[in-house]
Short mmCIF file of C-alpha atoms in Angstrom, two decimals:
data_model
loop_
_atom_site.label_atom_id
_atom_site.label_comp_id
_atom_site.label_asym_id
_atom_site.label_seq_id
_atom_site.Cartn_x
_atom_site.Cartn_y
_atom_site.Cartn_z
CA UNK M 1 146.20 98.38 49.39
CA UNK M 2 149.86 99.20 49.51
CA UNK M 3 151.04 102.32 51.25
CA UNK M 4 154.40 103.44 52.63
CA UNK M 5 154.64 103.66 56.39
CA UNK M 6 157.73 105.19 57.95
CA UNK M 7 159.66 104.57 54.76
CA UNK M 8 158.66 100.93 54.34
CA UNK M 9 156.07 99.33 52.08
CA UNK M 10 153.02 98.21 54.01
CA UNK M 11 149.94 96.30 52.91
CA UNK M 12 146.93 97.75 54.64
CA UNK M 13 143.95 95.46 54.87
CA UNK M 14 141.64 97.61 57.00
CA UNK M 15 139.10 100.28 56.07
CA UNK M 16 141.73 102.89 55.23
CA UNK M 17 141.22 104.92 58.38
CA UNK M 18 144.15 106.15 60.42
CA UNK M 19 142.96 104.31 63.52
CA UNK M 20 142.74 101.07 61.52
CA UNK M 21 146.30 101.55 60.34
CA UNK M 22 147.56 102.31 63.85
CA UNK M 23 145.82 99.19 65.11
CA UNK M 24 147.56 97.16 62.43
CA UNK M 25 150.92 98.60 63.47
CA UNK M 26 150.32 98.11 67.18
CA UNK M 27 150.64 101.83 67.83
CA UNK M 28 148.59 103.54 70.54
CA UNK M 29 146.44 106.21 68.85
CA UNK M 30 146.70 108.77 71.67
CA UNK M 31 150.49 108.39 71.61
CA UNK M 32 150.83 108.76 67.87
CA UNK M 33 151.06 111.69 65.49
CA UNK M 34 150.40 111.00 61.84
CA UNK M 35 151.40 112.74 58.65
CA UNK M 36 150.00 111.77 55.26
CA UNK M 37 152.10 112.77 52.25
CA UNK M 38 153.91 115.28 54.43
CA UNK M 39 150.82 116.89 55.90
CA UNK M 40 150.12 116.63 59.63
CA UNK M 41 146.65 115.19 60.18
CA UNK M 42 145.36 116.44 63.52
CA UNK M 43 143.73 113.66 65.52
CA UNK M 44 140.39 115.49 65.49
CA UNK M 45 140.45 115.10 61.70
CA UNK M 46 141.33 111.39 61.67
CA UNK M 47 137.72 110.21 61.26
CA UNK M 48 137.38 112.19 58.03
CA UNK M 49 140.69 110.96 56.60
CA UNK M 50 140.84 107.94 54.28
CA UNK M 51 144.17 106.59 53.11
CA UNK M 52 144.75 105.81 49.43
CA UNK M 53 147.06 103.46 47.58
CA UNK M 54 150.55 104.90 47.36
CA UNK M 55 150.14 107.30 50.29
CA UNK M 56 153.25 108.01 52.29
CA UNK M 57 152.47 107.86 56.00
CA UNK M 58 154.66 108.80 58.91
CA UNK M 59 153.69 107.60 62.38
CA UNK M 60 155.59 109.47 65.05
CA UNK M 61 155.87 109.23 68.78
CA UNK M 62 158.04 110.57 71.61
CA UNK M 63 161.32 109.02 72.61
CA UNK M 64 163.99 110.20 75.02
CA UNK M 65 165.80 113.37 73.97
CA UNK M 66 167.61 116.33 75.45
CA UNK K 1 163.33 129.88 95.43
CA UNK K 2 161.35 132.42 93.49
CA UNK K 3 159.33 130.81 90.68
CA UNK K 4 160.68 130.57 87.17
CA UNK K 5 158.31 132.01 84.59
CA UNK K 6 158.36 130.78 81.02
CA UNK K 7 155.67 132.39 78.91
CA UNK K 8 152.62 132.42 81.16
CA UNK K 9 153.63 129.29 83.08
CA UNK K 10 155.38 129.31 86.45
CA UNK K 11 157.70 126.62 87.78
CA UNK K 12 159.04 126.05 91.28
CA UNK K 13 162.02 124.11 89.95
CA UNK K 14 164.77 125.78 87.94
CA UNK K 15 166.14 122.50 86.67
CA UNK K 16 164.95 121.23 83.30
CA UNK K 17 165.75 117.65 82.40
CA UNK K 18 166.38 115.92 79.11
CA UNK K 19 165.10 112.37 78.79
CA UNK K 20 167.69 110.93 76.39
CA UNK K 21 170.47 108.43 77.04
CA UNK K 22 168.98 106.82 80.16
CA UNK K 23 169.71 103.10 80.45
CA UNK K 24 166.02 102.34 80.95
CA UNK K 25 162.70 104.10 81.38
CA UNK K 26 162.36 103.28 85.07
CA UNK K 27 165.69 104.95 85.89
CA UNK K 28 164.66 107.97 83.85
CA UNK K 29 161.37 108.30 85.72
CA UNK K 30 163.09 107.99 89.10
CA UNK K 31 165.70 110.57 88.10
CA UNK K 32 162.97 112.97 87.00
CA UNK K 33 161.19 112.57 90.32
CA UNK K 34 164.42 112.91 92.31
CA UNK K 35 165.34 116.11 90.46
CA UNK K 36 162.08 117.84 91.32
CA UNK K 37 161.89 119.11 87.75
CA UNK K 38 158.57 120.21 86.31
CA UNK K 39 159.65 120.41 82.67
CA UNK K 40 161.33 117.73 80.57
CA UNK K 41 162.35 117.59 76.95
CA UNK K 42 161.38 114.77 74.60
CA UNK K 43 162.26 113.99 70.99
CA UNK K 44 160.10 112.94 68.06
CA UNK K 45 160.89 109.75 66.22
CA UNK K 46 159.18 107.31 63.92
CA UNK K 47 157.12 104.71 65.75
CA UNK K 48 159.18 101.52 65.94
CA UNK K 49 157.12 98.32 65.74
CA UNK K 50 160.09 96.30 66.95
CA UNK K 51 160.63 98.52 69.99
CA UNK K 52 157.24 99.91 71.06
CA UNK K 53 158.65 100.25 74.61
CA UNK K 54 160.75 103.22 73.41
CA UNK K 55 157.55 105.26 73.32
CA UNK K 56 157.75 107.64 76.27
CA UNK K 57 154.21 109.02 76.11
CA UNK K 58 152.70 106.51 78.51
CA UNK K 59 155.47 106.53 81.15
CA UNK K 60 155.71 110.34 81.18
CA UNK K 61 151.95 110.69 81.49
CA UNK K 62 152.30 109.15 84.96
CA UNK K 63 154.24 112.21 86.10
CA UNK K 64 151.39 114.61 86.62
CA UNK K 65 153.58 117.48 87.86
CA UNK K 66 155.81 117.43 84.81
CA UNK K 67 155.17 119.31 81.58
CA UNK K 68 156.61 118.18 78.28
CA UNK K 69 158.78 120.28 76.00
CA UNK K 70 159.18 118.52 72.65
CA UNK K 71 162.40 119.38 70.87
CA UNK K 72 162.96 119.69 67.13
CA UNK K 73 166.05 117.53 67.10
CA UNK K 74 166.65 116.00 63.70
CA UNK K 75 165.46 119.12 61.89
CA UNK K 76 168.04 120.42 59.42
CA UNK K 77 166.43 123.79 58.80
CA UNK K 78 163.67 126.14 59.96
CA UNK K 79 160.99 124.53 57.81
CA UNK K 80 161.63 121.08 59.27
CA UNK K 81 161.82 122.47 62.80
CA UNK K 82 158.46 124.23 62.43
CA UNK K 83 156.88 121.01 61.18
CA UNK K 84 158.43 119.03 64.04
CA UNK K 85 157.15 121.62 66.53
CA UNK K 86 153.62 121.34 65.17
CA UNK K 87 153.74 117.55 65.39
CA UNK K 88 155.17 117.78 68.91
CA UNK K 89 152.39 120.11 70.01
CA UNK K 90 149.74 117.83 68.52
CA UNK K 91 151.21 114.86 70.36
CA UNK K 92 151.96 116.51 73.70
CA UNK K 93 149.25 119.13 73.94
CA UNK K 94 152.02 121.31 75.35
CA UNK K 95 152.77 124.82 74.08
CA UNK K 96 156.48 124.48 74.93
CA UNK K 97 159.01 123.81 72.21
CA UNK K 98 162.77 123.59 72.34
CA UNK K 99 163.92 124.77 68.94
CA UNK K 100 167.00 122.76 68.16
CA UNK K 101 168.52 122.84 64.68
CA UNK K 102 172.01 121.38 64.45
CA UNK K 103 172.70 120.12 60.97
CA UNK K 104 176.33 119.10 61.51
CA UNK K 105 176.53 115.75 63.34
CA UNK K 106 180.23 116.26 64.14
CA UNK K 107 179.69 119.10 66.58
CA UNK K 108 175.90 119.47 66.85
CA UNK K 109 176.29 123.23 67.12
CA UNK K 110 173.05 125.10 66.52
CA UNK K 111 172.44 126.85 63.21
CA UNK K 112 171.78 130.44 64.33
CA UNK K 113 170.10 131.60 61.11
CA UNK K 114 167.63 128.72 60.78
CA UNK K 115 167.00 128.75 64.54
CA UNK K 116 166.09 132.44 64.40
CA UNK K 117 163.60 132.01 61.56
CA UNK K 118 161.97 128.95 63.15
CA UNK K 119 161.75 130.56 66.60
CA UNK K 120 160.21 133.75 65.22
CA UNK K 121 157.51 131.90 63.30
CA UNK K 122 156.70 129.52 66.16
CA UNK K 123 156.45 132.38 68.68
CA UNK K 124 154.01 134.13 66.33
CA UNK K 125 152.03 130.87 66.18
CA UNK K 126 151.54 130.87 69.96
CA UNK K 127 154.27 128.46 71.01
CA UNK K 128 156.31 129.07 74.17
CA UNK K 129 159.65 128.99 72.40
CA UNK K 130 162.96 128.13 74.02
CA UNK K 131 165.69 128.05 71.37
CA UNK K 132 168.98 126.21 71.85
CA UNK K 133 171.57 128.67 70.59
CA UNK K 134 175.26 129.46 70.37
CA UNK K 135 176.32 131.73 73.23
CA UNK K 136 175.92 134.83 71.09
CA UNK K 137 174.56 137.97 72.79
CA UNK K 138 173.46 139.55 69.49
CA UNK K 139 171.47 136.50 68.46
CA UNK K 140 170.00 136.16 71.96
CA UNK K 141 168.68 139.72 71.83
CA UNK K 142 167.18 139.19 68.39
CA UNK K 143 165.42 136.06 69.64
CA UNK K 144 164.06 137.98 72.60
CA UNK K 145 162.69 140.60 70.22
CA UNK K 146 161.21 137.79 68.09
CA UNK K 147 159.04 136.70 71.02
CA UNK K 148 160.97 133.80 72.54
CA UNK K 149 160.10 132.96 76.15
CA UNK K 150 163.75 132.26 77.02
CA UNK K 151 167.07 131.69 75.31
CA UNK K 152 169.19 128.61 75.92
CA UNK K 153 172.84 129.26 75.09
CA UNK K 154 175.17 126.29 75.15
CA UNK K 155 177.75 125.93 77.89
CA UNK K 156 179.72 123.54 75.70
CA UNK K 157 178.91 121.04 72.97
CA UNK K 158 176.10 118.56 73.61
CA UNK K 159 177.17 115.63 75.73
CA UNK K 160 180.76 116.88 76.06
CA UNK K 161 180.77 117.52 79.79
CA UNK K 162 183.15 120.41 79.17
CA UNK K 163 181.25 122.68 81.55
CA UNK K 164 180.53 126.35 80.93
CA UNK K 165 183.25 127.13 78.41
CA UNK K 166 181.20 130.09 77.15
CA UNK K 167 180.91 131.85 80.52
CA UNK K 168 182.04 135.29 79.32
CA UNK K 169 179.47 135.35 76.52
CA UNK K 170 176.69 133.98 78.71
CA UNK K 171 177.32 136.80 81.20
CA UNK K 172 176.84 139.31 78.36
CA UNK K 173 173.60 137.59 77.33
CA UNK K 174 172.32 137.72 80.92
CA UNK K 175 173.27 141.38 81.30
CA UNK K 176 171.19 142.41 78.29
CA UNK K 177 168.28 139.96 78.48
CA UNK K 178 164.86 140.65 79.91
CA UNK K 179 163.84 137.01 79.34
CA UNK K 180 165.21 134.00 81.23
CA UNK K 181 168.62 132.71 80.16
CA UNK K 182 169.00 128.96 80.53
CA UNK K 183 172.30 127.16 80.07
CA UNK K 184 171.69 124.11 77.92
CA UNK K 185 174.35 121.53 77.06
CA UNK K 186 177.85 120.88 78.23
CA UNK K 187 177.34 120.59 81.97
CA UNK K 188 178.91 117.65 83.80
CA UNK K 189 178.91 118.52 87.50
CA UNK K 190 176.33 120.04 89.86
CA UNK K 191 178.94 122.66 90.79
CA UNK K 192 178.70 123.90 87.19
CA UNK K 193 174.93 124.21 87.54
CA UNK K 194 175.53 126.22 90.73
CA UNK K 195 178.02 128.35 88.83
CA UNK K 196 175.49 129.02 86.05
CA UNK K 197 172.90 130.12 88.60
CA UNK K 198 175.43 132.32 90.44
CA UNK K 199 176.12 134.03 87.10
CA UNK K 200 172.43 134.88 86.89
CA UNK K 201 171.03 132.12 84.73
CA UNK K 202 167.33 131.54 85.35
CA UNK K 203 167.60 127.75 85.02
CA UNK K 204 169.76 124.99 83.60
CA UNK K 205 168.86 122.16 81.24
CA UNK K 206 170.68 118.91 81.98
CA UNK K 207 170.55 115.55 80.27
CA UNK K 208 173.81 113.67 79.72
CA UNK K 209 175.32 114.65 83.08
CA UNK K 210 172.46 112.89 84.84
CA UNK K 211 171.64 110.10 82.38
CA UNK K 212 175.27 109.04 81.96
CA UNK K 213 176.20 109.33 85.64
CA UNK K 214 177.02 106.12 87.50
CA UNK K 215 173.90 106.73 89.59
CA UNK K 216 171.47 108.93 87.65
CA UNK K 217 168.92 109.21 90.46
CA UNK K 218 171.47 110.46 93.00
CA UNK K 219 173.02 112.76 90.41
CA UNK K 220 169.59 114.22 89.69
CA UNK K 221 169.26 115.08 93.38
CA UNK K 222 172.76 116.57 93.37
CA UNK K 223 171.91 118.80 90.39
CA UNK K 224 168.76 119.98 92.13
CA UNK K 225 170.89 120.99 95.11
CA UNK K 226 173.44 122.66 92.84
CA UNK K 227 170.75 124.75 91.18
CA UNK K 228 169.20 125.67 94.50
CA UNK K 229 172.58 126.63 95.99
CA UNK K 230 173.57 128.74 93.01
CA UNK K 231 170.23 130.54 92.98
CA UNK K 232 170.46 131.27 96.71
CA UNK K 233 174.02 132.54 96.30
CA UNK K 234 173.02 134.86 93.47
CA UNK K 235 170.13 136.20 95.55
CA UNK K 236 172.44 136.71 98.54
CA UNK K 237 174.85 138.79 96.46
CA UNK K 238 178.42 137.62 95.95
CA UNK K 239 181.17 139.81 97.36
CA UNK K 240 183.05 141.90 94.80
CA UNK K 241 186.22 140.37 93.44
CA UNK K 242 189.52 141.90 94.56
CA UNK K 243 191.67 140.19 91.99
CA UNK K 244 195.38 140.54 92.72
CA UNK K 245 194.76 142.16 96.08
CA UNK K 246 194.87 140.63 99.53
CA UNK K 247 192.46 142.08 102.03
CA UNK K 248 192.82 140.56 105.45
CA UNK K 249 189.88 139.13 107.31
CA UNK K 250 191.74 139.31 110.63
CA UNK K 251 193.38 142.37 112.22
CA UNK K 252 197.06 142.62 111.25
CA UNK K 253 198.09 145.09 113.96
CA UNK K 254 198.35 145.03 117.76
CA UNK K 255 199.45 141.42 117.67
CA UNK K 256 200.98 140.28 121.01
CA UNK K 257 201.50 143.86 122.14
#
């Protein structure tokens, strides 16, 4: 299914879970925060979350900043 | 030095470090260690598949004595800052947040209205809120009343190295505040950090002055010494100024009979 990840179209071929998506992206789950269609999905709720075609996902992490 | 207290958390160090602009992660980590800081700021950004090494979570997790304070940089208004703070808390597990809303990229000066609304809501939500603000005593007092753990007035614009150009206003903020006042932005030299502490600041937040120094690790040490010196001087009590007067330190009479 096609979803949008960090503003870019992405074909997800996993089971639609957030951890599957992060694995596809090469992102470390414990170092990632995820929003789906603008809503923050707390990591404790990831197992219950299933992505759908057209979802807009943001995967965020920490970088240097003052 | 007496401990710094922010919310319910105490710190031995009164130097807070930003983690931006360092040439590489290793230098940043060594500078953090050299500074003795126990609190560093980090920024939220989209995960970059091409540059996964930019992710600071893993390197910073090695520093067990250091707490994270996510900032809300990039937020254009209170709503975006609140969302960024919630994401930062989820990612860091830290209650600290540096509220930073500067919509104009030309000067990066903080938006006082949006900052106030974001800080008030985040404080009510249990965050330990440290807002980056213009050096405005009225705003600082309102933020104190809104439940902020500290206020962080700017010394000068971010990354400018112009020093404490707002000294007169910061002194007014310190005089009226019952929460810590932390100079954030503008510092270039450790002597300016000492100066801020002599004025009565509780801490200083430094990023560019260390990250962009020729030797960031040595500069981090120098800033730690500057902060310590300034704090000790404040505690010792500076002599009153006698501007325009000359008061001799040596006897002026009975010289050579």
